mmCIF file of C-alpha atoms in Angstrom:
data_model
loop_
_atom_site.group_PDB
_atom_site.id
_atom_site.type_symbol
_atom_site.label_atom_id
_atom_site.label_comp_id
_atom_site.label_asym_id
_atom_site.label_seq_id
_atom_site.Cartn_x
_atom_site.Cartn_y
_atom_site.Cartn_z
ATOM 1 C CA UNK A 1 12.154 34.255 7.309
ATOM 2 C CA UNK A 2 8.567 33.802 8.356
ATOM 3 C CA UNK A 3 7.173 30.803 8.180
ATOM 4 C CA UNK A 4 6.821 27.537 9.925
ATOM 5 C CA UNK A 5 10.422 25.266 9.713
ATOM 6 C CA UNK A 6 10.926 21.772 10.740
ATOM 7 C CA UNK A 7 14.329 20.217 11.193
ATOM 8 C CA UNK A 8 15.843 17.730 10.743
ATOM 9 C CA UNK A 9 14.548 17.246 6.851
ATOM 10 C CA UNK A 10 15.951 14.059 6.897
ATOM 11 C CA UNK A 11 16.969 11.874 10.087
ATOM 12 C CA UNK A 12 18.022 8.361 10.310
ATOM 13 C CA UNK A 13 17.771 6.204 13.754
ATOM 14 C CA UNK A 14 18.764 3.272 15.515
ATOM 15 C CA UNK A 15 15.958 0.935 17.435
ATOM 16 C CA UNK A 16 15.984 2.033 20.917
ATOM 17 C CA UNK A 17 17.399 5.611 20.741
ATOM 18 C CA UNK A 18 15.695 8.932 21.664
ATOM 19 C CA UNK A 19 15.131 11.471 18.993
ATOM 20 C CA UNK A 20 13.595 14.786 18.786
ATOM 21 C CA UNK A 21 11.933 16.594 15.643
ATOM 22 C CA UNK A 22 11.912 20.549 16.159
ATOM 23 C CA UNK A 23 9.161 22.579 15.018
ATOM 24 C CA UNK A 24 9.333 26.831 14.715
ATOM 25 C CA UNK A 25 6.739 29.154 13.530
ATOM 26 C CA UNK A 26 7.272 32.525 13.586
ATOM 27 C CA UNK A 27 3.449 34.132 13.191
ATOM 28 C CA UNK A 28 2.734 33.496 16.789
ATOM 29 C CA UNK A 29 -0.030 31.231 15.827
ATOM 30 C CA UNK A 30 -1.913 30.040 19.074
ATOM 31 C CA UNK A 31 -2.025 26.373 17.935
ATOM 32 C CA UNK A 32 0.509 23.856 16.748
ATOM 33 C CA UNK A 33 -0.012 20.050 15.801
ATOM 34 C CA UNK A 34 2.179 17.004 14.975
ATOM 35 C CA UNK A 35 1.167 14.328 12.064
ATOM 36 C CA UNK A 36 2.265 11.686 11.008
ATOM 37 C CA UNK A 37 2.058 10.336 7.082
ATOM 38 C CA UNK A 38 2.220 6.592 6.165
ATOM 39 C CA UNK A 39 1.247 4.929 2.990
ATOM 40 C CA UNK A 40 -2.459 4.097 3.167
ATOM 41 C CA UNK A 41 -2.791 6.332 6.660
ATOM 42 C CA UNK A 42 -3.249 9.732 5.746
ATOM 43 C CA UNK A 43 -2.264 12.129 8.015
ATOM 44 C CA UNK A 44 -2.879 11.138 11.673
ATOM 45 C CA UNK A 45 -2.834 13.421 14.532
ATOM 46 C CA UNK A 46 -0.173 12.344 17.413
ATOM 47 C CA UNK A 47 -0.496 15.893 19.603
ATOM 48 C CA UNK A 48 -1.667 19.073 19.292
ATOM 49 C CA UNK A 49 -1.150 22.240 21.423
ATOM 50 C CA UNK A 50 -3.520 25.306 21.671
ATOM 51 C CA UNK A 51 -1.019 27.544 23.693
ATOM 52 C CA UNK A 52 1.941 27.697 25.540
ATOM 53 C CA UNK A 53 2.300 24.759 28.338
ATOM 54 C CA UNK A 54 -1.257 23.268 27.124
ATOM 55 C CA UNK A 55 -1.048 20.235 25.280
ATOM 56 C CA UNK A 56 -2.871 17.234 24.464
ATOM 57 C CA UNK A 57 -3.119 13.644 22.608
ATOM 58 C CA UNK A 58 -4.114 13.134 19.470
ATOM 59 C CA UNK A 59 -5.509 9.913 17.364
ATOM 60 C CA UNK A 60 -1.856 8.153 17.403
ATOM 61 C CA UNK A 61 -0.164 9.504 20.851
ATOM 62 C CA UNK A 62 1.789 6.147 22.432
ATOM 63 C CA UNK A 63 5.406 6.384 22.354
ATOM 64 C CA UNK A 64 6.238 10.485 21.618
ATOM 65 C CA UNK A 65 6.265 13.385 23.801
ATOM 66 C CA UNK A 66 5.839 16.695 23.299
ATOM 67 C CA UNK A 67 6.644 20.300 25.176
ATOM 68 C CA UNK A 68 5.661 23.991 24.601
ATOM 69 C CA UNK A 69 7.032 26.257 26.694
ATOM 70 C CA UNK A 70 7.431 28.880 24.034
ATOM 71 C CA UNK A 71 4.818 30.016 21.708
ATOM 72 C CA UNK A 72 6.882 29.397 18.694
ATOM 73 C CA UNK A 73 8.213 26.109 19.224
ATOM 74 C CA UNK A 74 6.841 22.463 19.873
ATOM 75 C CA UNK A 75 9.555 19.761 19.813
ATOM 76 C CA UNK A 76 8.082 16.208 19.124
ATOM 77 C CA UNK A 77 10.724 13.326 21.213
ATOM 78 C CA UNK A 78 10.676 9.825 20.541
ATOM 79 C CA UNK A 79 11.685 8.501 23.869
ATOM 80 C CA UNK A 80 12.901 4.997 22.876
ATOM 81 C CA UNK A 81 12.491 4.747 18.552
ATOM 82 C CA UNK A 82 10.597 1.939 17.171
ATOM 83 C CA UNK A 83 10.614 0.883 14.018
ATOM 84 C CA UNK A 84 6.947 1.635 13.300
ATOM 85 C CA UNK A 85 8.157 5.142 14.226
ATOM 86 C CA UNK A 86 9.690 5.653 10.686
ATOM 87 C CA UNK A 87 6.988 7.545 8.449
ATOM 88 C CA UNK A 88 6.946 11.277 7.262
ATOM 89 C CA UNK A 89 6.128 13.793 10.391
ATOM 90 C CA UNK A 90 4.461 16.997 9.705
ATOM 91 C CA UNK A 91 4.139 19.837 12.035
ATOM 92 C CA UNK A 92 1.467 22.482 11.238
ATOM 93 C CA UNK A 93 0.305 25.681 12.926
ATOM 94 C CA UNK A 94 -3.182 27.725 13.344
ATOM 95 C CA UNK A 95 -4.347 30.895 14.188
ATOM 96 C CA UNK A 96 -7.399 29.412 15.305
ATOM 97 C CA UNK A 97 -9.749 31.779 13.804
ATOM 98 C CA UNK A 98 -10.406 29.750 11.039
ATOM 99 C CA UNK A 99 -7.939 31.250 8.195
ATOM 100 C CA UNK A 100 -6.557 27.230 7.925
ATOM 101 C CA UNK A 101 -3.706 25.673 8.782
ATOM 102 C CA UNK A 102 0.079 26.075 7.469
ATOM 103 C CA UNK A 103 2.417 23.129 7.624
ATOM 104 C CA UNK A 104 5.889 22.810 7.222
ATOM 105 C CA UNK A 105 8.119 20.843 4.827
ATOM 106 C CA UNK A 106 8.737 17.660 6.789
ATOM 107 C CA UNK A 107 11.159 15.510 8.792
ATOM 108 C CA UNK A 108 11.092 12.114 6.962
ATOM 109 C CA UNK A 109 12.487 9.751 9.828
ATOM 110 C CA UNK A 110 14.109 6.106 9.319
ATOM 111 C CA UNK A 111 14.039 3.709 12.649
ATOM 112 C CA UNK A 112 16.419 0.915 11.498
ATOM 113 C CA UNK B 1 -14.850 9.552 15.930
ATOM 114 C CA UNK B 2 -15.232 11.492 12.316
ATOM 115 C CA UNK B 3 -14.750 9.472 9.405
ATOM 116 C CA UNK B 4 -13.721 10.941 6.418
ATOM 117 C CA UNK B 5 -13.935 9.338 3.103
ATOM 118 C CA UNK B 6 -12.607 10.629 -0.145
ATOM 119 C CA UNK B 7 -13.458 9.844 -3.881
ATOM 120 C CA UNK B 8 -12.032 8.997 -6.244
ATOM 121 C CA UNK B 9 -8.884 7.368 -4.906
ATOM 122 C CA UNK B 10 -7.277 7.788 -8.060
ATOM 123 C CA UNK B 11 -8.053 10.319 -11.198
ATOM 124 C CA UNK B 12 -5.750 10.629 -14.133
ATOM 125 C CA UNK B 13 -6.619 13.859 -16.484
ATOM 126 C CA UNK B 14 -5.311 14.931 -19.813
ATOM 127 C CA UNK B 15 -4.050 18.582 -19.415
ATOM 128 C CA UNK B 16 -7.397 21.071 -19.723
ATOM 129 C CA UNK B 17 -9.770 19.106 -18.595
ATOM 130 C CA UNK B 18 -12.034 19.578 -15.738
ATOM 131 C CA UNK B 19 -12.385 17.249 -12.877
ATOM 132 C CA UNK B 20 -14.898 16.802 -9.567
ATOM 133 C CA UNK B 21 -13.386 15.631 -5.703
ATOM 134 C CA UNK B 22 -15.582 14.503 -3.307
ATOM 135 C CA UNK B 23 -15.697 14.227 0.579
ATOM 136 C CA UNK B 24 -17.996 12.775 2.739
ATOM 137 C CA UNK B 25 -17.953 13.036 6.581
ATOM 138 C CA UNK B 26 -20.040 11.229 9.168
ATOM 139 C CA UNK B 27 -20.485 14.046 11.787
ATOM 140 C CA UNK B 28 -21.189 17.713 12.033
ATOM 141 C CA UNK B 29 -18.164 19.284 11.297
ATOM 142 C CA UNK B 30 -17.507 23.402 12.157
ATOM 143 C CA UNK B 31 -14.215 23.155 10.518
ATOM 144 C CA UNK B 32 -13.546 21.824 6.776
ATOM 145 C CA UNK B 33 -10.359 22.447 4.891
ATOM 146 C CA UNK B 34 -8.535 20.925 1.832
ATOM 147 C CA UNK B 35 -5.162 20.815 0.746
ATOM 148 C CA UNK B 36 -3.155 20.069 -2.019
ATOM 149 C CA UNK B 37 0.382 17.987 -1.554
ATOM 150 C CA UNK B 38 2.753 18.458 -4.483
ATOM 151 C CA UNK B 39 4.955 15.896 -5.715
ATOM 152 C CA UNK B 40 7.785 17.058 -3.221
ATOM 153 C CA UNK B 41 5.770 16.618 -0.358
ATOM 154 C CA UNK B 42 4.913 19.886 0.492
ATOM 155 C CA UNK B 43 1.382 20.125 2.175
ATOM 156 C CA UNK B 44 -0.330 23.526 0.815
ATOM 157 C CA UNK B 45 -4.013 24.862 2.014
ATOM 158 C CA UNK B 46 -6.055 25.465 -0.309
ATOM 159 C CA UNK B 47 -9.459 26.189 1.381
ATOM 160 C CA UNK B 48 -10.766 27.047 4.765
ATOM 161 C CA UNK B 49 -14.460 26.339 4.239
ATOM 162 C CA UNK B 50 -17.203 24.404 6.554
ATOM 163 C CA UNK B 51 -19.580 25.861 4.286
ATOM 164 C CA UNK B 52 -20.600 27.829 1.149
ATOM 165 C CA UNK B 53 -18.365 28.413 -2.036
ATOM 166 C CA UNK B 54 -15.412 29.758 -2.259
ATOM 167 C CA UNK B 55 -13.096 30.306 -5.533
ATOM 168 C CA UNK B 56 -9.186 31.169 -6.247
ATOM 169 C CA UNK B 57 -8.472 30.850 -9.856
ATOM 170 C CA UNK B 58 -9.222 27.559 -11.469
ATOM 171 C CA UNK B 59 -10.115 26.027 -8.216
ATOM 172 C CA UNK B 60 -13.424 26.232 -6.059
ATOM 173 C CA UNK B 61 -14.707 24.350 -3.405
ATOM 174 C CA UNK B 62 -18.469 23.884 -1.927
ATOM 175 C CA UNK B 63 -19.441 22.661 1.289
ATOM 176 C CA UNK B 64 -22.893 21.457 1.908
ATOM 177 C CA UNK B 65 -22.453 21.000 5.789
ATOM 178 C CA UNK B 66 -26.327 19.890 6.486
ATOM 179 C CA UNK B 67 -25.585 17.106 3.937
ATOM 180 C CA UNK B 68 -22.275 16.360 5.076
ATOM 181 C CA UNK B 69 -19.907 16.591 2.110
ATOM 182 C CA UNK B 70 -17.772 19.060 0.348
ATOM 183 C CA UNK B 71 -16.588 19.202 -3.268
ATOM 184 C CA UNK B 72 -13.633 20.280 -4.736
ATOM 185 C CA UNK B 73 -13.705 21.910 -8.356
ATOM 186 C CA UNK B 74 -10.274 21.579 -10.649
ATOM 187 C CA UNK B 75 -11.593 23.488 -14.055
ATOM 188 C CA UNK B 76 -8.404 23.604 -16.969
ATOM 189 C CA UNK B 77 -5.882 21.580 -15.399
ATOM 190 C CA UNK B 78 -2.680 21.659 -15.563
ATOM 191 C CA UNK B 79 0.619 19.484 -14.903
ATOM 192 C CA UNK B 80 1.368 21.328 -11.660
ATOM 193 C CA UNK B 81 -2.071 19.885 -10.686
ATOM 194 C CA UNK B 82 -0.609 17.218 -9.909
ATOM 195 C CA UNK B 83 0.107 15.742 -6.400
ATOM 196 C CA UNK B 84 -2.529 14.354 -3.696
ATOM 197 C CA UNK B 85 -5.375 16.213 -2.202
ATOM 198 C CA UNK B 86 -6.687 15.615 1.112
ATOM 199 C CA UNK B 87 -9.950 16.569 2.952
ATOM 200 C CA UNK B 88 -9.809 17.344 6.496
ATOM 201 C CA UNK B 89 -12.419 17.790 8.524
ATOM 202 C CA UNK B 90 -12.952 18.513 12.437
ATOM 203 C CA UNK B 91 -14.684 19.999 15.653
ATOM 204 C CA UNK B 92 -12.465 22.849 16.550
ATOM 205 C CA UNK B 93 -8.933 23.353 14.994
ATOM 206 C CA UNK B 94 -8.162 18.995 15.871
ATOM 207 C CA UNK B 95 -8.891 17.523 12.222
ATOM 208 C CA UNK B 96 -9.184 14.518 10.920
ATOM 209 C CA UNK B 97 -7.954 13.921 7.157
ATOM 210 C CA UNK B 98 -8.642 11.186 4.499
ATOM 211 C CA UNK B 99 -7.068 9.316 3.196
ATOM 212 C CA UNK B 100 -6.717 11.389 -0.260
ATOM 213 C CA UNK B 101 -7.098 11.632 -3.762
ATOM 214 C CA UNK B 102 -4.172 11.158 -6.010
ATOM 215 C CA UNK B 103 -4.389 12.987 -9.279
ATOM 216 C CA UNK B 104 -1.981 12.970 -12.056
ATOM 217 C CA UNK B 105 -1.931 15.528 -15.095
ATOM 218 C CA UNK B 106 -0.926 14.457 -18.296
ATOM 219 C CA UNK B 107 0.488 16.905 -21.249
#
């Protein structure tokens, strides 16, 4: 299906662990960004890439990592989970010529 | 960098009426958008516009980008109204969102 999918939809953590959020779109979209949502917060930017093998930081970057080396995917890894880490993540996707962006569903995350 | 500020926080309608959202940013934007998030969390865009009116359906949006502020129109709502809708605003295709206005539709 076409689209942009996130998995997991739901993952839940231990302090201290590694985890990594997947992100596929399938419209070839030139950019691709990862939010985060927390009560009173918004949406906040944590990276953002505008092509394959460019990337950069966002507003909220310390602690995650992210990777493009396809066009169609951008993985966001946790290296070593926090518990300020839990919150709703968002991945989203652009064309960049100004037609707006497309998100996917979610990955809410638990640190415990 | 941008602030964006949103108003009001909160709005509660009775089904059919009509209702105004504001958003104010502190910079010159090229890039102004607004979604809608639906009670399931799914983030939907409604509007690609850093300036000028645009309409689909009952909703319409306006920016006035020399003024710095963009209004979102909700004429007949209805329950699926519902949800939070969020401004974002940027330089580019990097936004910057606010924090939202939370509206809820009554029958």
């Amino acid at each position: 299906d076409a689209g942009i999918t996130q998995s997991p939809r739901y993952k839940i953590t231990e302090t201290g662990r590694q985890v990594t959020l997947m992100c596929h779109q399938t419209w070839s979209h030139s950019y691709m960004f990862w939010y985060r949502q927390d009560l009173g917060h918004g949406l906040r930017l944590i990276y953002y890439s505008a092509a394959a093998d460019i990337t950069d930081k966002g507003e909220v970057p310390d602690g995650y990592v992210v990777s493009r080396s396809k066009t169609e995917n951008f993985p966001l890894t946790l290296e070593s989970a926090t518990r300020s880490q839990t919150s709703v993540y968002f991945c989203a996707s652009s064309d960049g010529g100004g037609y707006g962006y497309t998100f996917g569903s979610g990955t809410r995350l638990t640190v415990v | 960098g941008i602030q964006v500020e949103q108003s009001p926080p909160d709005l509660i309608l009775q089904e059919g009426a009509n209702s105004t959202l504001r958003c104010n940013f502190s910079d010159s934007v090229n890039n102004l958008q607004w979604f809608h998030q639906n009670p399931w969390g799914q983030l939907i865009n409604l509007f690609y516009i850093p300036s000028g009116t645009k309409q689909n359906g009952r909703l319409s949006a306006t920016t006035v980008a020399t003024e710095r502020y963009s209004l979102l129109y909700i004429s007949s709502s209805q329950t699926t109204d519902s949800g939070v809708y969020f401004c974002a605003v940027g330089d580019g295709n990097k936004l910057v969102f606010g924090a939202g206005t939370i509206l809820r539709v009554k029958s």
